[in-house]
PDB file of C-alpha atoms in Angstrom:
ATOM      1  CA  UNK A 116      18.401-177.368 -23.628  1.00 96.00           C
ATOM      2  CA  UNK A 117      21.138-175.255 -25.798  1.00 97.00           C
ATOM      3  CA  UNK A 118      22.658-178.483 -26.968  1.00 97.00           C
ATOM      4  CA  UNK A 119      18.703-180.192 -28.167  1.00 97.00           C
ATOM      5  CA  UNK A 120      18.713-176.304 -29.989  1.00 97.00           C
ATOM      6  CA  UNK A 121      21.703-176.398 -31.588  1.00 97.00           C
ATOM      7  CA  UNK A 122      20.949-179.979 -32.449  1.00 97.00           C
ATOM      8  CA  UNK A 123      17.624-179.011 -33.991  1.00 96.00           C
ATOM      9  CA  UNK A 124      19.827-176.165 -35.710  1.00 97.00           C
ATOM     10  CA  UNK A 125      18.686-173.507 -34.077  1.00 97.00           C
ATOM     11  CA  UNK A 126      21.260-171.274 -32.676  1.00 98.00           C
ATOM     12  CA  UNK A 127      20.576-170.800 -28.700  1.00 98.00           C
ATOM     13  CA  UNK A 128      21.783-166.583 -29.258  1.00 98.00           C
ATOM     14  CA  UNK A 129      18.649-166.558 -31.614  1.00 98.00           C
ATOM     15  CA  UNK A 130      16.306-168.030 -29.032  1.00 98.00           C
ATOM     16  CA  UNK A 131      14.416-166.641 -26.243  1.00 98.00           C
ATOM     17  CA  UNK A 132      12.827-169.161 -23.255  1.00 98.00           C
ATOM     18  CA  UNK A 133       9.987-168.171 -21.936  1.00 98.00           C
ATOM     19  CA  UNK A 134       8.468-170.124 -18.732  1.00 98.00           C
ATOM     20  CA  UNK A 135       5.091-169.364 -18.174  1.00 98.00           C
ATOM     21  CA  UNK A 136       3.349-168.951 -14.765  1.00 96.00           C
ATOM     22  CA  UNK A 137       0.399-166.427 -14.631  1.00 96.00           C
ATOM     23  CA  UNK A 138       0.199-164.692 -11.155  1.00 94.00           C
ATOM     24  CA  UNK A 139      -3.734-165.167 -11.563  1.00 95.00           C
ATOM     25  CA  UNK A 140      -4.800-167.830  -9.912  1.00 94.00           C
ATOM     26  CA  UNK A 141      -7.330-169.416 -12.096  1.00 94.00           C
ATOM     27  CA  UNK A 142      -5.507-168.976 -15.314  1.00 96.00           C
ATOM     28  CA  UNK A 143      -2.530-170.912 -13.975  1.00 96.00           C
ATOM     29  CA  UNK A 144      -4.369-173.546 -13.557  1.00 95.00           C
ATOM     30  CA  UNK A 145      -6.077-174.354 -16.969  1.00 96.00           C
ATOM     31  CA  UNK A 146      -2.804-172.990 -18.796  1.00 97.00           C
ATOM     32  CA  UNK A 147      -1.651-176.612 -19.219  1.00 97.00           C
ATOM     33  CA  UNK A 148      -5.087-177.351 -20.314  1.00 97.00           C
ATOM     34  CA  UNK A 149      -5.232-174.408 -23.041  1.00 97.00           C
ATOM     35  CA  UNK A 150      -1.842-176.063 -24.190  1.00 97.00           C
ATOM     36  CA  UNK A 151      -3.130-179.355 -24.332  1.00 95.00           C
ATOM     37  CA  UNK A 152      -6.604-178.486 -26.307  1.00 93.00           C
ATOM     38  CA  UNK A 153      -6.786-175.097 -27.005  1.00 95.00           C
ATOM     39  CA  UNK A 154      -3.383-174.279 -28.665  1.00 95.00           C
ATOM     40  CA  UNK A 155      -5.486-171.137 -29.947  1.00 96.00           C
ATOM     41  CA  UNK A 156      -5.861-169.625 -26.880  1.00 96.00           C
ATOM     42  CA  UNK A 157      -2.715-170.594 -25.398  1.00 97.00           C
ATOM     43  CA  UNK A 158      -0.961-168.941 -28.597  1.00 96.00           C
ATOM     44  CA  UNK A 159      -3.175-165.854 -28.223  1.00 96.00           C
ATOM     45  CA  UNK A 160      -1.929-165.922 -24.390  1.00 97.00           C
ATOM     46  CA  UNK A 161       1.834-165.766 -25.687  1.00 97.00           C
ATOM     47  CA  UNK A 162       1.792-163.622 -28.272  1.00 97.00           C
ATOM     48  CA  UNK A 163       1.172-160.103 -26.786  1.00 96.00           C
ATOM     49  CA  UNK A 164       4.006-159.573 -24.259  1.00 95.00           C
ATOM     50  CA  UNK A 165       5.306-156.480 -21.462  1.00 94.00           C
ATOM     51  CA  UNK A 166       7.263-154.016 -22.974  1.00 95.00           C
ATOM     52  CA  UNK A 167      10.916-155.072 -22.800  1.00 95.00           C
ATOM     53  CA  UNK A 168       9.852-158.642 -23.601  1.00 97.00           C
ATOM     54  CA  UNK A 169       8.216-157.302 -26.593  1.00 97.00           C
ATOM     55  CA  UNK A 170      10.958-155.693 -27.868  1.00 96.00           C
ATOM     56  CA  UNK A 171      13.169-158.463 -27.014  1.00 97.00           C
ATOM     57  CA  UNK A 172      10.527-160.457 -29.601  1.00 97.00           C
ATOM     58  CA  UNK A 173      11.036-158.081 -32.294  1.00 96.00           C
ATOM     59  CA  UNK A 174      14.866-158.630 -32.400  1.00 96.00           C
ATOM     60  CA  UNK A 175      15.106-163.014 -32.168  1.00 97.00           C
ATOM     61  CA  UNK A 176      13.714-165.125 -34.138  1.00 98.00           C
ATOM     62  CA  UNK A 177      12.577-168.478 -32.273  1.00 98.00           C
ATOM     63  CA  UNK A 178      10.828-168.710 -28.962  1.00 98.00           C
ATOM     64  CA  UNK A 179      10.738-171.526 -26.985  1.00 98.00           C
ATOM     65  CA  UNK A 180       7.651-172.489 -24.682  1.00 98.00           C
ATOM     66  CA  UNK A 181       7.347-173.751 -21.491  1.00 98.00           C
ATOM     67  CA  UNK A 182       4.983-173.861 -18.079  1.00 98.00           C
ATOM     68  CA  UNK A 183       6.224-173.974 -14.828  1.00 97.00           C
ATOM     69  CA  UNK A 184       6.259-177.207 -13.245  1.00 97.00           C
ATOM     70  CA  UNK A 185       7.367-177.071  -9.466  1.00 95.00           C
ATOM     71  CA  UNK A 186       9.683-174.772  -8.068  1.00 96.00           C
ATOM     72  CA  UNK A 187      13.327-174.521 -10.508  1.00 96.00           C
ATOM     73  CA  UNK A 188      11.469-176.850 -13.077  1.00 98.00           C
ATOM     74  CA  UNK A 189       9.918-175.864 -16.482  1.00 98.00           C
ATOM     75  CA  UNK A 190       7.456-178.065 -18.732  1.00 98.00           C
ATOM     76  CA  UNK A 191       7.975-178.076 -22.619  1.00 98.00           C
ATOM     77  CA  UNK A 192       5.339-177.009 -24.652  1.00 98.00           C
ATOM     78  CA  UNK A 193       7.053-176.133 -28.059  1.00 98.00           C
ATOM     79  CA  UNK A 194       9.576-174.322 -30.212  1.00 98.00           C
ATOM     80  CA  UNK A 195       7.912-171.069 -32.323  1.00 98.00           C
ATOM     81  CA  UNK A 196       9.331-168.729 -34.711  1.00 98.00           C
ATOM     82  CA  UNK A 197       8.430-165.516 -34.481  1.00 97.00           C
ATOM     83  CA  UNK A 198       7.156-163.717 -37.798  1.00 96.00           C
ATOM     84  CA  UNK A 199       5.438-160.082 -38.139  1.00 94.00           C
ATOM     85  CA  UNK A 200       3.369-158.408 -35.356  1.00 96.00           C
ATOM     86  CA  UNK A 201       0.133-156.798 -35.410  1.00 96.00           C
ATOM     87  CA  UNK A 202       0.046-153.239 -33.380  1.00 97.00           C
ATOM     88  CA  UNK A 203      -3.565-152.673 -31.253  1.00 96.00           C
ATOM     89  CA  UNK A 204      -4.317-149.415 -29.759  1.00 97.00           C
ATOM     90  CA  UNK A 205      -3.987-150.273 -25.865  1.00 94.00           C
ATOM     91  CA  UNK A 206      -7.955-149.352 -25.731  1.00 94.00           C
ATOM     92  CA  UNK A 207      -8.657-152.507 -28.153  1.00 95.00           C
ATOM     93  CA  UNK A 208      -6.697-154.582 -25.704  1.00 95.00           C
ATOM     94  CA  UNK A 209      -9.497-156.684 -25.166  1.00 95.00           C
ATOM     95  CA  UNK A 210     -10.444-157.018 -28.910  1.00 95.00           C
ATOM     96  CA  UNK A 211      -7.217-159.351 -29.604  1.00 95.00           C
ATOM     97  CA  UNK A 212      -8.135-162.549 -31.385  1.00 93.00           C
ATOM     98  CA  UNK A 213      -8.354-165.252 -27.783  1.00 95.00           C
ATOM     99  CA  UNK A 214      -8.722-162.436 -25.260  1.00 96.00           C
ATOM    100  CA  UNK A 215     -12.248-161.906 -24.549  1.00 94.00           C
ATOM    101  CA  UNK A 216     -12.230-165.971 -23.606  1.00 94.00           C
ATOM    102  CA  UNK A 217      -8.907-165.671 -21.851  1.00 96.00           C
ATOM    103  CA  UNK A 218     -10.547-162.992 -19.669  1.00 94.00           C
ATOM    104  CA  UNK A 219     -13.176-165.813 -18.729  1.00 92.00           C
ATOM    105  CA  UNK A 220     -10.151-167.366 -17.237  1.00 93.00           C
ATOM    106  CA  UNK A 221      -9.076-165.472 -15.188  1.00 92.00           C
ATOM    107  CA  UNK A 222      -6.490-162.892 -17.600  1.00 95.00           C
ATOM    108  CA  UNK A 223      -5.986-159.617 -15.967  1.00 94.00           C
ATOM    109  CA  UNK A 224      -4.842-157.410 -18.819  1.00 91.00           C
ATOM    110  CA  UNK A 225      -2.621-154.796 -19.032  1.00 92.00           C
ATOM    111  CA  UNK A 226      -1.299-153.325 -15.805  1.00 89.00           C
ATOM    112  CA  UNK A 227      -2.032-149.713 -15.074  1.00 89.00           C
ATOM    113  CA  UNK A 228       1.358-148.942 -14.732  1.00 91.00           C
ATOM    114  CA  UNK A 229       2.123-150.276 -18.789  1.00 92.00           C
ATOM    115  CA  UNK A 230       3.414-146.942 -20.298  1.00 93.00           C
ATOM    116  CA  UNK A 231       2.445-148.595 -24.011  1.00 94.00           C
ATOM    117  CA  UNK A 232      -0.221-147.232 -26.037  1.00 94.00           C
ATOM    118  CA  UNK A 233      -0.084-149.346 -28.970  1.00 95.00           C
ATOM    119  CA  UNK A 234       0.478-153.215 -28.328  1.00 96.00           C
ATOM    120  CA  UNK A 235       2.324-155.768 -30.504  1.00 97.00           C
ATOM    121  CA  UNK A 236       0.313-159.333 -31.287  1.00 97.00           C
ATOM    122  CA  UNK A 237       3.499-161.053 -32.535  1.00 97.00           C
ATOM    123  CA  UNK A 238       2.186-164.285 -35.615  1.00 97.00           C
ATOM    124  CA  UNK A 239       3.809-167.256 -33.453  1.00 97.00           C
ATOM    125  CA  UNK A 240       4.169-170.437 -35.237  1.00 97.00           C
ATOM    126  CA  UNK A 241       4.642-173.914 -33.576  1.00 97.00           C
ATOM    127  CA  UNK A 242       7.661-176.008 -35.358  1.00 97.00           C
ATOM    128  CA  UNK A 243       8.135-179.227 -35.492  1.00 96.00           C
ATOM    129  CA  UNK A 244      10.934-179.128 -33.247  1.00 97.00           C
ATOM    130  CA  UNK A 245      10.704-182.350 -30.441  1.00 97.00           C
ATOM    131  CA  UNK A 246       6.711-182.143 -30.687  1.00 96.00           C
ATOM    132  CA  UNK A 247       7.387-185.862 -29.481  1.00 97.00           C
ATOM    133  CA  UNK A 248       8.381-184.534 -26.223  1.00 97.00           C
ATOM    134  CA  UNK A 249       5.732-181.570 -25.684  1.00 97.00           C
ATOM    135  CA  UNK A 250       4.223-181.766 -22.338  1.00 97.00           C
ATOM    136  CA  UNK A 251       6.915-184.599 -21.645  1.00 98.00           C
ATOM    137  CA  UNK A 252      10.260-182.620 -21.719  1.00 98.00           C
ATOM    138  CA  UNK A 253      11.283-180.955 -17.793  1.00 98.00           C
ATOM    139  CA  UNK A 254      14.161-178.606 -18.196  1.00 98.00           C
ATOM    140  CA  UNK A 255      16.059-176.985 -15.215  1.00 98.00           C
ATOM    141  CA  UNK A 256      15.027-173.690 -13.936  1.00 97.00           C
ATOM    142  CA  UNK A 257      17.817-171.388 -13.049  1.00 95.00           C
ATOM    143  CA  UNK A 258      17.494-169.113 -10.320  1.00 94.00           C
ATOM    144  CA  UNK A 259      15.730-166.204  -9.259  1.00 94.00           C
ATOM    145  CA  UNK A 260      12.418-167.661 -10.471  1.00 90.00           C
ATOM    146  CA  UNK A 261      10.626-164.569 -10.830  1.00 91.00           C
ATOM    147  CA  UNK A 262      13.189-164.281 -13.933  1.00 96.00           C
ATOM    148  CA  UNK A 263      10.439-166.199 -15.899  1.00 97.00           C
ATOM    149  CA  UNK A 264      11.929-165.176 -19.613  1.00 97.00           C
ATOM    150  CA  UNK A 265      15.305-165.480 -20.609  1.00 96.00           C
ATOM    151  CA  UNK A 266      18.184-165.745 -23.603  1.00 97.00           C
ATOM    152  CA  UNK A 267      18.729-169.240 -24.034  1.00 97.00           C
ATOM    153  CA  UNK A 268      22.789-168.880 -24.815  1.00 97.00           C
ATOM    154  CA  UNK A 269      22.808-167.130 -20.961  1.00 97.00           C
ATOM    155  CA  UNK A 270      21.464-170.117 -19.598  1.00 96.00           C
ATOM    156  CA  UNK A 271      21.961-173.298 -18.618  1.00 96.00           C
ATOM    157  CA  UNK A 272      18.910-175.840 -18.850  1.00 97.00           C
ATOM    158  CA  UNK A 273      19.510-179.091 -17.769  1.00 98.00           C
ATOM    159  CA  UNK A 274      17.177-181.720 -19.204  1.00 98.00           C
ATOM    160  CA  UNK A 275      16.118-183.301 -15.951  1.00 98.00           C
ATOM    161  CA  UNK A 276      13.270-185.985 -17.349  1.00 97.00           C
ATOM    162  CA  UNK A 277      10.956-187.353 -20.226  1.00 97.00           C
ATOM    163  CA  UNK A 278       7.922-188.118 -19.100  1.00 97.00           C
ATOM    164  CA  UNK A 279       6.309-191.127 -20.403  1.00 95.00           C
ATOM    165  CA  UNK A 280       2.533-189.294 -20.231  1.00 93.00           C
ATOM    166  CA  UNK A 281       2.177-185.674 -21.260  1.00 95.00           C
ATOM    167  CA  UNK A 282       2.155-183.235 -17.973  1.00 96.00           C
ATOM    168  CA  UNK A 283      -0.608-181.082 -19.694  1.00 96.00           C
ATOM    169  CA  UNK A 284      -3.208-183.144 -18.750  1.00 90.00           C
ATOM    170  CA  UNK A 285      -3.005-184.264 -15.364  1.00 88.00           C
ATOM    171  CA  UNK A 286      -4.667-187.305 -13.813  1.00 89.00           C
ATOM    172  CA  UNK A 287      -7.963-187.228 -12.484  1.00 91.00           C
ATOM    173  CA  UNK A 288      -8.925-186.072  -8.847  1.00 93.00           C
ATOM    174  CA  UNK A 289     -10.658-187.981  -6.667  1.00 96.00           C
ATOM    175  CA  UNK A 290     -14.701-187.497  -7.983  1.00 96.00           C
ATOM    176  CA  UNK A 291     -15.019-186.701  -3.825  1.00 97.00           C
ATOM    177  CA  UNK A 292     -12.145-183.253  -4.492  1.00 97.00           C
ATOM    178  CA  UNK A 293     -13.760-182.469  -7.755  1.00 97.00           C
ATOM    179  CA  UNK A 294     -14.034-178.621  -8.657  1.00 97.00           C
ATOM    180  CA  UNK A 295     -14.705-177.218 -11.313  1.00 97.00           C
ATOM    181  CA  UNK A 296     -15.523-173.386 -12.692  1.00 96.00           C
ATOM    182  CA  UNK A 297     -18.540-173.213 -15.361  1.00 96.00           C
ATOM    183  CA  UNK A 298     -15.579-171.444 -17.636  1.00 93.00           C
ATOM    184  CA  UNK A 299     -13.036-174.798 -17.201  1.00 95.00           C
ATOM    185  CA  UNK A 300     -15.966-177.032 -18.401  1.00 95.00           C
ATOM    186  CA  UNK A 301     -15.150-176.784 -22.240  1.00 92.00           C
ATOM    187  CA  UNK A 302     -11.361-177.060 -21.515  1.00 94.00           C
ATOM    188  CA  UNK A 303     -11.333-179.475 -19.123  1.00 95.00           C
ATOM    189  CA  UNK A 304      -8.482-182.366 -19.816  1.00 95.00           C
ATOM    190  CA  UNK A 305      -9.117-185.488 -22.020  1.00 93.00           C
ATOM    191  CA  UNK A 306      -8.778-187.918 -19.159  1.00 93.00           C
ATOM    192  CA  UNK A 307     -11.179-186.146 -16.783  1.00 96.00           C
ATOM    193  CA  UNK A 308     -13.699-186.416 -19.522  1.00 96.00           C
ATOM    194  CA  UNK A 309     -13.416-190.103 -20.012  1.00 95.00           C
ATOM    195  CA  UNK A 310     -13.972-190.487 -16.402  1.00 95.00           C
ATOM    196  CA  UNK A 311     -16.874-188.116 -15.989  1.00 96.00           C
ATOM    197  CA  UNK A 312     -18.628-190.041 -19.216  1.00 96.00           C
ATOM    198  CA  UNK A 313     -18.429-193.563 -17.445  1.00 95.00           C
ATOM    199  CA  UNK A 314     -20.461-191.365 -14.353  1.00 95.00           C
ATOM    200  CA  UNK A 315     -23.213-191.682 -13.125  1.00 95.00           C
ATOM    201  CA  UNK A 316     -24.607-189.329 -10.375  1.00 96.00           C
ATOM    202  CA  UNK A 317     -26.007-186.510  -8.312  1.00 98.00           C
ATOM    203  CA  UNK A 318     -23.830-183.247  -9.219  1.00 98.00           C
ATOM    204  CA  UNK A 319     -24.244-179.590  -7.373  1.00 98.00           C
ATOM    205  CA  UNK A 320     -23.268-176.282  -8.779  1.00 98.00           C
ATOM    206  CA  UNK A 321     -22.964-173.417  -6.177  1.00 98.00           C
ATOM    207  CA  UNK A 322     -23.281-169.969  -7.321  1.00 97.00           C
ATOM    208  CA  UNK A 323     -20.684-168.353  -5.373  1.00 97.00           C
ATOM    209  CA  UNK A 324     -22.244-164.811  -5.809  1.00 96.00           C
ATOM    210  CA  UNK A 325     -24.314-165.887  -3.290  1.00 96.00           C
ATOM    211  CA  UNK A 326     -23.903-168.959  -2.227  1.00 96.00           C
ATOM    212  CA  UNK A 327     -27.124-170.183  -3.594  1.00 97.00           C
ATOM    213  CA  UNK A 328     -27.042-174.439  -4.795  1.00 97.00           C
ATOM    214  CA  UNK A 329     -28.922-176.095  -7.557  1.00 98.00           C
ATOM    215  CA  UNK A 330     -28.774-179.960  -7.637  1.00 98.00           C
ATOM    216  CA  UNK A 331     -28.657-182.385 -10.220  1.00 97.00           C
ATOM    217  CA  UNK A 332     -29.091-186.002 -11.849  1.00 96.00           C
ATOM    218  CA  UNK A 333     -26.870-187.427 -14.550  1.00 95.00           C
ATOM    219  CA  UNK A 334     -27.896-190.625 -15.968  1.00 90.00           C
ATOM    220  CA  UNK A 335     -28.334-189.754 -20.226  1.00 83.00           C
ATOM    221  CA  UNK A 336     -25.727-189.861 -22.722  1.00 85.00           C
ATOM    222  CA  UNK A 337     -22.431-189.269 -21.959  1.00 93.00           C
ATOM    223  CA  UNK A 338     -23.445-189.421 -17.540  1.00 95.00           C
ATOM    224  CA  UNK A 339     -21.796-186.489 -15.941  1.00 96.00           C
ATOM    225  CA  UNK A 340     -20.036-185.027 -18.673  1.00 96.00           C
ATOM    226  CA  UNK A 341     -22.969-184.626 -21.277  1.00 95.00           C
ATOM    227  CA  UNK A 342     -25.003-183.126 -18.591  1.00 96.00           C
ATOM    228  CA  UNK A 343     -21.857-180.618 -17.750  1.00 96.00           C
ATOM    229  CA  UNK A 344     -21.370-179.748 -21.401  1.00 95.00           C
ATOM    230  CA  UNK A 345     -25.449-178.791 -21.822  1.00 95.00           C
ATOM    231  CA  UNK A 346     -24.353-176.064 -19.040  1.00 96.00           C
ATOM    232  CA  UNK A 347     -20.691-175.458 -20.842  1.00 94.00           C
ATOM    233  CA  UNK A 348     -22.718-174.529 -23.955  1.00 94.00           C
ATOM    234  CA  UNK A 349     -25.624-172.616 -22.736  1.00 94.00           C
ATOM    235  CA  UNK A 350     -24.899-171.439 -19.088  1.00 94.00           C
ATOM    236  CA  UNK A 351     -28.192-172.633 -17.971  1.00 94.00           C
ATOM    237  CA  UNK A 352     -28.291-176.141 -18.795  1.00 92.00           C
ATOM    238  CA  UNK A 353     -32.219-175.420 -19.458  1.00 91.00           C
ATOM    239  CA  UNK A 354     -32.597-174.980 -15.778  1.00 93.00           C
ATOM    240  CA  UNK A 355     -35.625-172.104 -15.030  1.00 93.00           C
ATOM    241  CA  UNK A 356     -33.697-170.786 -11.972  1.00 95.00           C
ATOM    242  CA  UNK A 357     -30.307-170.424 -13.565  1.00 96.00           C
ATOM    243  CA  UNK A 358     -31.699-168.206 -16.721  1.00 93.00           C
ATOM    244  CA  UNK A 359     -30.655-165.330 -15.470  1.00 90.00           C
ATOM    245  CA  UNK A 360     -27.816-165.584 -13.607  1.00 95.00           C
ATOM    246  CA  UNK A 361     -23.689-165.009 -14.960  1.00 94.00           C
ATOM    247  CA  UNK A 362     -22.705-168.338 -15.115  1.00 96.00           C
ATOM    248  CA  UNK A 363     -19.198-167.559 -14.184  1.00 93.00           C
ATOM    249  CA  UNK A 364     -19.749-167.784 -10.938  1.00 95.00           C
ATOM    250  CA  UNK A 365     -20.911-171.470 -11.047  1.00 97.00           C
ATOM    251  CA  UNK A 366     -19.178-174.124  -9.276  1.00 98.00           C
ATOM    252  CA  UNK A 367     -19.533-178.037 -10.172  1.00 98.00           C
ATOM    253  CA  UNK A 368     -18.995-180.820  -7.769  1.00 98.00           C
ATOM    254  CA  UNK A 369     -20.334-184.271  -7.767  1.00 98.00           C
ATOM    255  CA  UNK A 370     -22.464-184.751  -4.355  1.00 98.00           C
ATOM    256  CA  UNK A 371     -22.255-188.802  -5.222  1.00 97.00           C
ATOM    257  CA  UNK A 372     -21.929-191.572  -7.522  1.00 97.00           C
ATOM    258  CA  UNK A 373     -24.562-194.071  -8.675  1.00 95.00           C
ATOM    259  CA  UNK A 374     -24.417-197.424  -9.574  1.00 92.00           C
ATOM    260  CA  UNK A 375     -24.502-197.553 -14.023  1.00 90.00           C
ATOM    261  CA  UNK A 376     -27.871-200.191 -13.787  1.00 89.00           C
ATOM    262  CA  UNK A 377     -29.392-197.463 -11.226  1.00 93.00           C
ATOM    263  CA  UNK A 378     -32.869-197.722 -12.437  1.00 92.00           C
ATOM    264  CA  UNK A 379     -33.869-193.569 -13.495  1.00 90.00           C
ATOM    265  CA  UNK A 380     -36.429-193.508 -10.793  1.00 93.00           C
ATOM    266  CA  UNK A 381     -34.399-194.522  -8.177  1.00 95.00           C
ATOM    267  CA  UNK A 382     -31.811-191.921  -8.887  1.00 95.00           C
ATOM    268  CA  UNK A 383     -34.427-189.181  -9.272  1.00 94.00           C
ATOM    269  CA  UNK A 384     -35.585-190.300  -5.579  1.00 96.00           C
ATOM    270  CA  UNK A 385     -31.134-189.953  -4.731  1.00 97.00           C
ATOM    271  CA  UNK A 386     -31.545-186.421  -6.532  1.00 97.00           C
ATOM    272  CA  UNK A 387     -34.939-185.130  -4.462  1.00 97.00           C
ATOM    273  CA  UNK A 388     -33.239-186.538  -0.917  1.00 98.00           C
ATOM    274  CA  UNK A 389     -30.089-183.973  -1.697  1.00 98.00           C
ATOM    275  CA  UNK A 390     -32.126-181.133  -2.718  1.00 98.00           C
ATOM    276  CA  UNK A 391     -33.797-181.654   0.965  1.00 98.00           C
ATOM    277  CA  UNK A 392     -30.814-182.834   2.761  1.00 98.00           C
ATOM    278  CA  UNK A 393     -29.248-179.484   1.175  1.00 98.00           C
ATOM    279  CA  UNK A 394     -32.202-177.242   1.186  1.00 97.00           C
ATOM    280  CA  UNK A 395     -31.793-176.353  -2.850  1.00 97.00           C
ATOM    281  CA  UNK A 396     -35.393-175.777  -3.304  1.00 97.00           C
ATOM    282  CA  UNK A 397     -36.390-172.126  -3.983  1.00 96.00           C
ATOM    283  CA  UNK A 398     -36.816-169.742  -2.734  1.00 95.00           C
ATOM    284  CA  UNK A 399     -33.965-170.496  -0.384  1.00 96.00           C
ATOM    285  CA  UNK A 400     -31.644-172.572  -3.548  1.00 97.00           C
ATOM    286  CA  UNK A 401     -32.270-172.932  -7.099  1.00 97.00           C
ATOM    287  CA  UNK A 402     -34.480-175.651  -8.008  1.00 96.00           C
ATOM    288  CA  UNK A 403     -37.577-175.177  -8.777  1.00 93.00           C
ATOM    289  CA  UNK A 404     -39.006-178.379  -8.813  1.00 89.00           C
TER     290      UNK A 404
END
């Protein structure tokens, strides 16, 4: 990795490596996602760091991105320079450009135990540097791994592959393994939506609040995926039952797939034998009809 830096001329002493991999659960799994997508929120993610990372950031110039990728193994996302913070009163934590919608993913916050009361947001700016290898490029890892950040001139990073496909969007699951959170609907990767368009079908969400099911038919525009995205942007998906419940609790999965020359009807009889065969109608689920 030093010798791609000083390549790139960008001195290694001048360059911090930072390998992300959240300890929360859900965020560590859409991170490649954000990367892939949502470089806004996966920016915001990176740019307020702990306190001796932070100050770290205020000394170097260049960062350099990666997500963890298997034990001792580190995805590239991208080289940034680092330009002039913005300070937030700890209390406005939560007001920082991308954080309110990171904390939909799963972001903790600040730890109790973070003596800080005023928080840098440090302006990070993706160069050009290798952007042909982003999501492609796997570095070494040197041990301990809990060392996630590090001085890249105190390291050694192998370059252990190039991928031919980019990392940050995986390959679809199997439709019959398929879960997804109401929150990962709007992020979810590029090749998972192709699939889910070509879909037709009879979906479930669970609300795990309760454990309460609602299903579903998908046979419009766009199959699976419009349908999902009618629930990404309203919650509801214009279903009576859901109104007032937090959508963040929602669970998708696809209950089974349908032939594409289906005839409607014969998929809304598939759709009535689940909500029996499951017991979804109210009171006991959450369709009302």
């Amino acid at each position: 990795m030093n010798d791609l830096l000083t390549a790139g001329d960008v001195d290694p002493e001048q360059t911090l490596v930072l390998r992300h991999r959240p300890k929360e659960p859900k965020l560590a799994r859409v991170l490649p996602w954000l990367a892939a997508q949502r470089t806004d929120l996966f920016d915001a993610y990176q740019s307020c760091q702990g306190p001796v990372l932070e100050v770290s950031m205020s000394k170097l110039p260049y960062v350099a991105s990666f997500i963890a990728h298997g034990p001792g193994r580190a995805l590239f996302v991208g080289l940034y320079s680092i330009n002039e913070p913005t300070p937030y009163p700890r209390a406005d934590f939560w007001s920082i450009p991308g954080y309110a919608e990171l904390r939909s993913y799963g972001m903790d916050g600040l730890a109790e135990t973070d003596p800080r009361q005023s928080i840098l947001k440090f302006d990070l700016r993706l160069l050009e540097f290798h952007q042909e290898w982003r999501g492609k490029l796997i570095v070494g890892w040197p041990p301990p791994e809990r060392s996630w950040w590090r001085r890249a001139h105190q390291n050694k990073m192998p370059v252990l592959a190039i991928l031919e496909d980019s990392a940050l969007e995986p390959a679809m699951p199997d439709w019959t393994e398929l879960l997804v959170t109401w929150a990962e609907l709007s992020v979810l990767p590029r090749r998972w939506c192709a699939a889910l368009s070509e879909w037709r079908g009879i979906y479930y969400i669970r609300d795990t609040s309760d454990g309460r099911g609602y299903v579903g038919s998908a046979a419009g525009a766009e199959n699976l995926l419009g349908r999902w995205r009618d629930y990404a942007k309203t919650g509801h998906g214009g279903n009576r039952l859901l109104l007032d419940r937090c959508p963040d609790t929602f669970v998708f999965s696809i209950l089974q797939r349908t032939s594409p020359d289906m005839p409607r009807e014969d998929i809304v009889k598939l759709e009535t034998s689940w909500k029996i065969r499951l017991g979804t109608y109210a009171p006991a689920g959450l369709n009302d009809n």
